[in-house]
mmCIF file of C-alpha atoms and ligand atoms in Angstrom:
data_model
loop_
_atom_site.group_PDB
_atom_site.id
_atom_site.type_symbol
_atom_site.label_atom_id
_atom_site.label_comp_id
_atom_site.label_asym_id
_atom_site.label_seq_id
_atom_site.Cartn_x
_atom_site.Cartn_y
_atom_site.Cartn_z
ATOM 1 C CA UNK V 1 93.921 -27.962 83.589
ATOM 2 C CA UNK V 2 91.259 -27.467 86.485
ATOM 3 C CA UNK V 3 92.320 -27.524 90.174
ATOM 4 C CA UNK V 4 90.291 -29.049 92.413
ATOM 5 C CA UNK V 5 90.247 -27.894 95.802
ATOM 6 C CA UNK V 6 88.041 -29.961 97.067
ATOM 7 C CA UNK V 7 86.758 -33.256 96.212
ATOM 8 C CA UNK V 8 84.385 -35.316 97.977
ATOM 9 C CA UNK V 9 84.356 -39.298 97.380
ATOM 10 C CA UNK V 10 81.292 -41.219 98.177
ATOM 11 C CA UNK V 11 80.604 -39.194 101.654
ATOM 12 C CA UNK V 12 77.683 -40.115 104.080
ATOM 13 C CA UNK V 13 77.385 -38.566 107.501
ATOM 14 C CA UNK V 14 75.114 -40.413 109.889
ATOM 15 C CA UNK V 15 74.212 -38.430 112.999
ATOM 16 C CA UNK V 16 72.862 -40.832 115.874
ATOM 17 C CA UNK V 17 70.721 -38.994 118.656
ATOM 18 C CA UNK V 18 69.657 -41.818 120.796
ATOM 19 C CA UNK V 19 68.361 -44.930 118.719
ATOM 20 C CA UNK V 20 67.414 -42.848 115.902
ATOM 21 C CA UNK V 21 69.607 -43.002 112.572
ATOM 22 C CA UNK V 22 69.326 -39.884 110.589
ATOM 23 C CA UNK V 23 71.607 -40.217 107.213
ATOM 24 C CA UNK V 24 72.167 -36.683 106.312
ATOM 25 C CA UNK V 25 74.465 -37.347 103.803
ATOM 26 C CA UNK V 26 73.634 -40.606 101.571
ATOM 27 C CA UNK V 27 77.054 -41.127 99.077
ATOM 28 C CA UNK V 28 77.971 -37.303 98.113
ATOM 29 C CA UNK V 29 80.617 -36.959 95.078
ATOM 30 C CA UNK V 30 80.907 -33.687 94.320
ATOM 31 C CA UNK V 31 84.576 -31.720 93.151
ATOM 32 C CA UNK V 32 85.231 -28.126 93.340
ATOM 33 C CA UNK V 33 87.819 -26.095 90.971
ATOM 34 C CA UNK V 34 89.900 -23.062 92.108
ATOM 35 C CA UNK V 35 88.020 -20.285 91.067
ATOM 36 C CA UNK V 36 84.442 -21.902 90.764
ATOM 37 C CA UNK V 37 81.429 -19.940 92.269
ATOM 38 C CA UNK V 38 78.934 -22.475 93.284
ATOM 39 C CA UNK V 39 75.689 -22.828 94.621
ATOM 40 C CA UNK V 40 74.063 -25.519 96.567
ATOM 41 C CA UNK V 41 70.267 -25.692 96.725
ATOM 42 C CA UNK V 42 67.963 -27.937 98.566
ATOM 43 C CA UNK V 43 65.129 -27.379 100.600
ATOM 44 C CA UNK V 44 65.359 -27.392 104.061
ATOM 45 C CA UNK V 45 66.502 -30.635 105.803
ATOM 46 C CA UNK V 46 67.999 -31.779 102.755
ATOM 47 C CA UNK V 47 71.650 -32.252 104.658
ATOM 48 C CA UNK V 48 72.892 -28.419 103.071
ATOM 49 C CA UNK V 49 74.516 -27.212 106.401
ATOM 50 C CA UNK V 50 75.792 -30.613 107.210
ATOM 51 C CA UNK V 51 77.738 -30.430 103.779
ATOM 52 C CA UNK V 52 79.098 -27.119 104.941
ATOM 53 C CA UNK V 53 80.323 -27.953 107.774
ATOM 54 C CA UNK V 54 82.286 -31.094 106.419
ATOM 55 C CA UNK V 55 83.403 -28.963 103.453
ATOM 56 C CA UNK V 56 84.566 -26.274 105.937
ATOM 57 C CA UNK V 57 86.157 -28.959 108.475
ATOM 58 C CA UNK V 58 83.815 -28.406 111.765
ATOM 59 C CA UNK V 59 82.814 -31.852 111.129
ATOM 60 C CA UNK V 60 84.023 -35.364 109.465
ATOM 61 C CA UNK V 61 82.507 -37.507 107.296
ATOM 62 C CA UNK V 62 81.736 -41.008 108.503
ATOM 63 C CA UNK V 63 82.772 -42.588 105.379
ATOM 64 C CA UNK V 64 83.908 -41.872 102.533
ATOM 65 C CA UNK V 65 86.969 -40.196 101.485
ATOM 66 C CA UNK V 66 87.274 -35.761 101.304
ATOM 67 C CA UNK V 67 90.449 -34.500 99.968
ATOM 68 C CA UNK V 68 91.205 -30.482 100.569
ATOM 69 C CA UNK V 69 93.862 -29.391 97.998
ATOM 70 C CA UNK V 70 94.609 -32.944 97.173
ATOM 71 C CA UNK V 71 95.020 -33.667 101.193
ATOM 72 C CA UNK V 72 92.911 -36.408 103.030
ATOM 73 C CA UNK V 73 91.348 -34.441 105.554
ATOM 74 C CA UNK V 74 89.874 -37.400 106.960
ATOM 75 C CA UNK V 75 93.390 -38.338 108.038
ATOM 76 C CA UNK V 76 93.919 -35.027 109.830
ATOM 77 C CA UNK V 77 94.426 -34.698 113.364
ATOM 78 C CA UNK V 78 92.706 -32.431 115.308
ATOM 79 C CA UNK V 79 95.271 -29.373 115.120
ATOM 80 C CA UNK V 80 95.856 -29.836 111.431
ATOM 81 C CA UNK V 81 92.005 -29.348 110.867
ATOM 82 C CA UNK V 82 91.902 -26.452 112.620
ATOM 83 C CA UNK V 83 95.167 -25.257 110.746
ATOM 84 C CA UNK V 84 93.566 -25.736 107.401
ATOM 85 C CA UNK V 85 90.112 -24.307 108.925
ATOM 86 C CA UNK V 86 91.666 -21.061 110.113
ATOM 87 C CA UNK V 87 94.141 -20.410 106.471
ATOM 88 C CA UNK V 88 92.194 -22.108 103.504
ATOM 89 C CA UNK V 89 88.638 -21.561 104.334
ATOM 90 C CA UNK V 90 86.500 -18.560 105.361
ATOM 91 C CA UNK V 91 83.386 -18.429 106.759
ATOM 92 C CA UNK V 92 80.330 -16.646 106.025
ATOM 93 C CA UNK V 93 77.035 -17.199 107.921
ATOM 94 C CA UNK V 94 73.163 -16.397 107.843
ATOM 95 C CA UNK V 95 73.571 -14.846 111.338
ATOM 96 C CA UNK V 96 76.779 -13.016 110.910
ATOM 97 C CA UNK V 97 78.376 -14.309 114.059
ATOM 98 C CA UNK V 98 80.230 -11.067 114.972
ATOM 99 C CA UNK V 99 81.137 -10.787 118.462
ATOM 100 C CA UNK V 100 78.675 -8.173 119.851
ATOM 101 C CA UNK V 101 80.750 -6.103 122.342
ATOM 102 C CA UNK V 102 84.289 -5.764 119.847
ATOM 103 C CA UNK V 103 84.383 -3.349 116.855
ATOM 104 C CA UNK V 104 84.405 -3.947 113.354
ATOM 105 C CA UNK V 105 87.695 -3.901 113.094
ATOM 106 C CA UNK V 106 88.744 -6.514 116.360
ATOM 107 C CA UNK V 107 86.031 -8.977 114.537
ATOM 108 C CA UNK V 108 87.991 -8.752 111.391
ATOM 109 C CA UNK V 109 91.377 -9.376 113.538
ATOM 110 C CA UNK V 110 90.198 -12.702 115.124
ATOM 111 C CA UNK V 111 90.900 -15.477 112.332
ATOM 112 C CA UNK V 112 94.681 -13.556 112.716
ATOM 113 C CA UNK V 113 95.152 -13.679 115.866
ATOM 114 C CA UNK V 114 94.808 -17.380 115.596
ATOM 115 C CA UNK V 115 97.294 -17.197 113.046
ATOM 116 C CA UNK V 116 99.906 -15.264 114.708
ATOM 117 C CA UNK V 117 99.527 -12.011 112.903
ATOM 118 C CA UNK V 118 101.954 -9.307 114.772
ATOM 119 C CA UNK V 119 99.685 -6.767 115.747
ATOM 120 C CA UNK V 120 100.678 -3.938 114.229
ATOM 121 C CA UNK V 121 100.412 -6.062 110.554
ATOM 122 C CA UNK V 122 97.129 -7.306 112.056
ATOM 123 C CA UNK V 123 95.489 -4.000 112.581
ATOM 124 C CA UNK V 124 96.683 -2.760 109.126
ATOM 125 C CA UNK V 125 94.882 -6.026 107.266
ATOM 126 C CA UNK V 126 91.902 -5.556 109.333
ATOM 127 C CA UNK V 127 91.455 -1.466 108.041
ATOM 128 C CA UNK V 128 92.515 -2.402 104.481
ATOM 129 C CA UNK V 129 89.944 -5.285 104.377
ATOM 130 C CA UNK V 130 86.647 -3.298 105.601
ATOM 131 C CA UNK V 131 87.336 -0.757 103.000
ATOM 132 C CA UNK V 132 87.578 -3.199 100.610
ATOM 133 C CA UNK V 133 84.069 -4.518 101.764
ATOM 134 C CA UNK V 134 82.626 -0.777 101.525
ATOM 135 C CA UNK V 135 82.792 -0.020 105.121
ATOM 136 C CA UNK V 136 85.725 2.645 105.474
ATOM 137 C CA UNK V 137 84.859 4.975 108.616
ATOM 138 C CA UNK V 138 82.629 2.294 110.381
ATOM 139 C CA UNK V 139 85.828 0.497 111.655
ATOM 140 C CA UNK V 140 85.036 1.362 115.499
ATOM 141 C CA UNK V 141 80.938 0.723 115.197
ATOM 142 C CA UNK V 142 79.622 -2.072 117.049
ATOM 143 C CA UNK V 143 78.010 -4.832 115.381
ATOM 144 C CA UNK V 144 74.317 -3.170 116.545
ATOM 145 C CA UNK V 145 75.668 0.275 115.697
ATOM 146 C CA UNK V 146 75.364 -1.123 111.700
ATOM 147 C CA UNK V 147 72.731 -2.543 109.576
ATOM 148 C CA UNK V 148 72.246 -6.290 108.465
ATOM 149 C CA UNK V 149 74.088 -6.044 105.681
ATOM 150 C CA UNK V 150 76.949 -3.900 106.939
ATOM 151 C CA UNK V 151 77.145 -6.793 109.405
ATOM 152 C CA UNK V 152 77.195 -9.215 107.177
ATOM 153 C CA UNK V 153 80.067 -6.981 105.184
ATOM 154 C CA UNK V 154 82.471 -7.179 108.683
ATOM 155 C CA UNK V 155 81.791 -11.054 108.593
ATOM 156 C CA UNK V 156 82.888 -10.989 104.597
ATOM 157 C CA UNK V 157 86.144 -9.416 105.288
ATOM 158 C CA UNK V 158 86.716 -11.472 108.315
ATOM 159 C CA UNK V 159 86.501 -14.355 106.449
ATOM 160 C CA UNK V 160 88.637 -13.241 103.927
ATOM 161 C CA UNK V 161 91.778 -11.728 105.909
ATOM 162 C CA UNK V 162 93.410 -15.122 106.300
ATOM 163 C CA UNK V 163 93.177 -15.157 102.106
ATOM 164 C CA UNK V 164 91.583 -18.187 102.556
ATOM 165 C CA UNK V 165 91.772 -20.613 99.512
ATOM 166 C CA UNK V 166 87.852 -21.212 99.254
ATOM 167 C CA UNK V 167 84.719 -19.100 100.879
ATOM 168 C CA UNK V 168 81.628 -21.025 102.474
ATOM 169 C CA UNK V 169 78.691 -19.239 103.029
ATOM 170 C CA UNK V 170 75.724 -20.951 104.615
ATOM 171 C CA UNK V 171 72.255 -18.682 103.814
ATOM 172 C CA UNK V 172 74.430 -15.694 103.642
ATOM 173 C CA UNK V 173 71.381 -13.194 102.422
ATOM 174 C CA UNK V 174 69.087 -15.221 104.501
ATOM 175 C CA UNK V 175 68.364 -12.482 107.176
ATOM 176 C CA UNK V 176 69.124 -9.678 104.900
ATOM 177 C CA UNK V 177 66.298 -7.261 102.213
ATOM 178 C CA UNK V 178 66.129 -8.434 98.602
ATOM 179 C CA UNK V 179 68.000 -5.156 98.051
ATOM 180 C CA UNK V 180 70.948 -5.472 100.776
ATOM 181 C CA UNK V 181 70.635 -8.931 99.445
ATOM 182 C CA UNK V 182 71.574 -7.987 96.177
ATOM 183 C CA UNK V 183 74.543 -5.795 97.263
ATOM 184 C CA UNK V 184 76.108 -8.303 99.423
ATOM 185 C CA UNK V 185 75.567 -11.216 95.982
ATOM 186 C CA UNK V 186 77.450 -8.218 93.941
ATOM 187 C CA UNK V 187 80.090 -7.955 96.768
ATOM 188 C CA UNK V 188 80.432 -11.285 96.586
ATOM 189 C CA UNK V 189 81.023 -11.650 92.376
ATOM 190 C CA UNK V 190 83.692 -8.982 92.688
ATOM 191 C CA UNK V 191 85.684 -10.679 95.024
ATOM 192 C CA UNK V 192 85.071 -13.975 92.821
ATOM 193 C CA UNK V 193 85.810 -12.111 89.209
ATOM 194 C CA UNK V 194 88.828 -9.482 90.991
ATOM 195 C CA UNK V 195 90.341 -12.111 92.613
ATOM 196 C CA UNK V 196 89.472 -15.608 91.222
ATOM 197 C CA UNK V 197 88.448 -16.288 94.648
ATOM 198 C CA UNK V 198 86.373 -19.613 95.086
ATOM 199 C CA UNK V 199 83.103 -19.803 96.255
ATOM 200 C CA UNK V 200 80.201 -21.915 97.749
ATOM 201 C CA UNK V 201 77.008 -20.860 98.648
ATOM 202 C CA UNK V 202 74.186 -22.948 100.553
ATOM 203 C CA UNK V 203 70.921 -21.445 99.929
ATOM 204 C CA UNK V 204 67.253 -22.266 99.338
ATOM 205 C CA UNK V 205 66.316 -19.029 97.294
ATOM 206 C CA UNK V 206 66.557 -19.848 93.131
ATOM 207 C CA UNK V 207 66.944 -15.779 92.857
ATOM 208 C CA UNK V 208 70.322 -15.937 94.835
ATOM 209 C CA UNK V 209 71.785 -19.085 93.340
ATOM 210 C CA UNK V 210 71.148 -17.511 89.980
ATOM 211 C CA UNK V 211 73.976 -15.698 90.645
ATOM 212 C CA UNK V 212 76.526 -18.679 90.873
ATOM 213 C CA UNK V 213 77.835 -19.978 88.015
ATOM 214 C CA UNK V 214 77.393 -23.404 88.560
ATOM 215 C CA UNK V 215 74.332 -25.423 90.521
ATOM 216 C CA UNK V 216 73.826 -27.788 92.912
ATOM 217 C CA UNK V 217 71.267 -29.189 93.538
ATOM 218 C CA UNK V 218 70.502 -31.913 96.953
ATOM 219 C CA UNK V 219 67.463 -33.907 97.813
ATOM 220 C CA UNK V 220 67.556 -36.371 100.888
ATOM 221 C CA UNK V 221 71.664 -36.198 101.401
ATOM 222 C CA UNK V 222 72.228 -36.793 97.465
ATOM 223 C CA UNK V 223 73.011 -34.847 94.787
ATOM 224 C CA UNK V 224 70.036 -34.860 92.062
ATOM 225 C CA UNK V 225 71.511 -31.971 89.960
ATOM 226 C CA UNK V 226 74.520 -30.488 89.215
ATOM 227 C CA UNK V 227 75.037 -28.570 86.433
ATOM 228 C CA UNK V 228 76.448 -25.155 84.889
ATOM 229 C CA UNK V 229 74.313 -22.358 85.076
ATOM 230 C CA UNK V 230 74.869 -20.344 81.600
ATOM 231 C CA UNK V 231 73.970 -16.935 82.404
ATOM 232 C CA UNK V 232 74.316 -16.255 85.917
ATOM 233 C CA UNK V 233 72.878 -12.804 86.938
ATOM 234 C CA UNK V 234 74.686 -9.745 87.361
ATOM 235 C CA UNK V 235 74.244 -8.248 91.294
ATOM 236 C CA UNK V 236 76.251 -4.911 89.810
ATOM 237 C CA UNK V 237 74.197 -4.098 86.919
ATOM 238 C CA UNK V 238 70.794 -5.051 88.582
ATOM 239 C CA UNK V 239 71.624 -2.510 91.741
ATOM 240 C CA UNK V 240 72.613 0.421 89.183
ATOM 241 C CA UNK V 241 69.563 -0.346 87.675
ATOM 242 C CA UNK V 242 67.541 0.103 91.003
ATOM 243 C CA UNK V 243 65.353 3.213 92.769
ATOM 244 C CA UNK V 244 68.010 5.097 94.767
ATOM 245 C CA UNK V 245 66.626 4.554 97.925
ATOM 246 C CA UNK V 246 65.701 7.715 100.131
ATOM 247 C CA UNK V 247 67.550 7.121 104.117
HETATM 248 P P1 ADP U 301 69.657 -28.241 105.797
HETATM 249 O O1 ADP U 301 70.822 -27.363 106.147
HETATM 250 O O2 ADP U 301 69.550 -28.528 104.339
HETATM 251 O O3 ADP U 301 68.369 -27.703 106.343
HETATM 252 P P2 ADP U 301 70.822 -30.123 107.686
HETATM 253 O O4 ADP U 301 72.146 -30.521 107.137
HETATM 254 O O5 ADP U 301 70.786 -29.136 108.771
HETATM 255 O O6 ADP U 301 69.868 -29.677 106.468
HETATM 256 O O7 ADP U 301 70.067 -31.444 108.187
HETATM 257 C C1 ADP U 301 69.977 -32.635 107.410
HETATM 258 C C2 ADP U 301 69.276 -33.716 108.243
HETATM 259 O O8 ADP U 301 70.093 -34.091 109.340
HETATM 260 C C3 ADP U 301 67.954 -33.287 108.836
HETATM 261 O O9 ADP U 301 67.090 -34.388 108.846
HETATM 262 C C4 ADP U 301 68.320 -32.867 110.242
HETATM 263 O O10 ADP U 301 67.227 -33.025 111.107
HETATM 264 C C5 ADP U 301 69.435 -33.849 110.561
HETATM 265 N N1 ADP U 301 70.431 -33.295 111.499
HETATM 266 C C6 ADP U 301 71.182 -32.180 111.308
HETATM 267 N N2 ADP U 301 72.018 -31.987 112.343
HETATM 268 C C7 ADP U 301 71.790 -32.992 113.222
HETATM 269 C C8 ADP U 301 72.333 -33.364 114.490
HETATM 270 N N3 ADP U 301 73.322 -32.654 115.063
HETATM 271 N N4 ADP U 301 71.832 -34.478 115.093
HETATM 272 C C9 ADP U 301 70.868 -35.202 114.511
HETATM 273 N N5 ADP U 301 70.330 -34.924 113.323
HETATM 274 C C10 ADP U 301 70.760 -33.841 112.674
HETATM 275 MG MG1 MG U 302 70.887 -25.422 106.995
#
């Protein structure tokens, strides 16, 4: 039986600057399984980041109904969304969002200190998870002491040392190489295929969604497409089969 952990009913989102009425979201119905690795593709205004941030919590609905394993989250008070924000869901952005002055590994500590990690537990996690991203021996480097895409490797295992229930990533190869680009979309299908870890990515790039196994597609705040994608593309096998680059 599928899972769903999350399932949007008939959601619109209306921002109002002034007089102006811009419907972002026009009547989204969309459910999520456990384990799902999903893309969501639209061109640029087409309400993507808006859905994010209502699928991640930062931001509520204003009507319509979004449960988060089977929990109405537009019921929630404040501290309960930022409860379920900070344990189910990890974040993954287009700009990294490191904090520039801390180390690698005091960026990967910050969703636990929010949860309460003891320290000593805390620090261990934090090591453990940047070699699990690749990054073993760049624990102290600064976020402008590594590349883009070791970056954006710190922000993956941040996100992920809560063991969140679901990633969100919003454009996460959108500053990175087509090759970096490639290694983060392979880090990311490991995770998905080791683990069974769920995953959502927002991006306007066909090559990158090709690596999802399902697709969504949004026009205008709807949903026009949605729809399996039957042989999703293998980040792993296309990097072995790549140039070894020269440093
Ligand atoms: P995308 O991520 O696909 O580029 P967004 O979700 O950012 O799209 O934006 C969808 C629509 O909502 C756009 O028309 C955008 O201008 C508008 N919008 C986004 N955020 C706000 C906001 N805070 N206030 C007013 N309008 C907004
Ligand atoms: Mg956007």
């Amino acid at each position: 039986m599928a899972h769903p952990v999350i399932q949007l009913k008939n959601v619109t989102r209306v921002y109002s600057p002034g007089a102006n009425q811009v419907w972002a979201l026009r009547g989204i119905n969309l459910e999520i399984n456990r384990g799902e690795m999903v893309a969501i593709m639209g061109a640029s205004g087409s309400g993507k980041s808006t859905l994010m941030h209502i699928l991640g919590c930062l931001d509520r609905p204003s009507s319509g109904q979004y449960l988060f394993a089977n929990q109405d989250v537009t019921r929630m008070t404040p501290d309960q969304l930022a409860r379920v924000r900070n344990r189910e869901i990890g974040f993954i952005f287009q700009s990294f969002n490191l904090l520039s002055h801390t180390p690698a590994w005091e960026n990967v500590c910050l969703p636990m200190i929010y949860a309460g990690i003891p320290r000593p537990v805390m620090i261990q996690k934090a090591m453990a998870m940047l070699a699990r991203v690749g990054l073993k021996g760049r624990e102290e480097h600064l976020p402008n002491q590594l590349s883009g895409g070791q970056q954006q490797r710190v922000a993956i295992a941040r996100a992920l040392v809560n063991e969140p229930s679901i990633i969100l990533a919003d454009e996460p190869t959108g500053a990175l190489d087509t090759r970096t680009s490639i290694e983060i979309m392979a880090l990311l299908q490991q995770l998905h295929q080791e683990k069974g870890l769920t995953i959502v990515i927002v991006t306007h790039e066909p090559d990158i969604a090709a690596y999802c196994e399902r697709l969504v597609r949004i026009r205008d705040g709807q949903i026009i497409e949605d729809r399996p994608v039957p042989e999703p593309r293998l980040a792993a096998r296309e990097l072995a089969a790549l140039p070894v680059e020269e440093d």
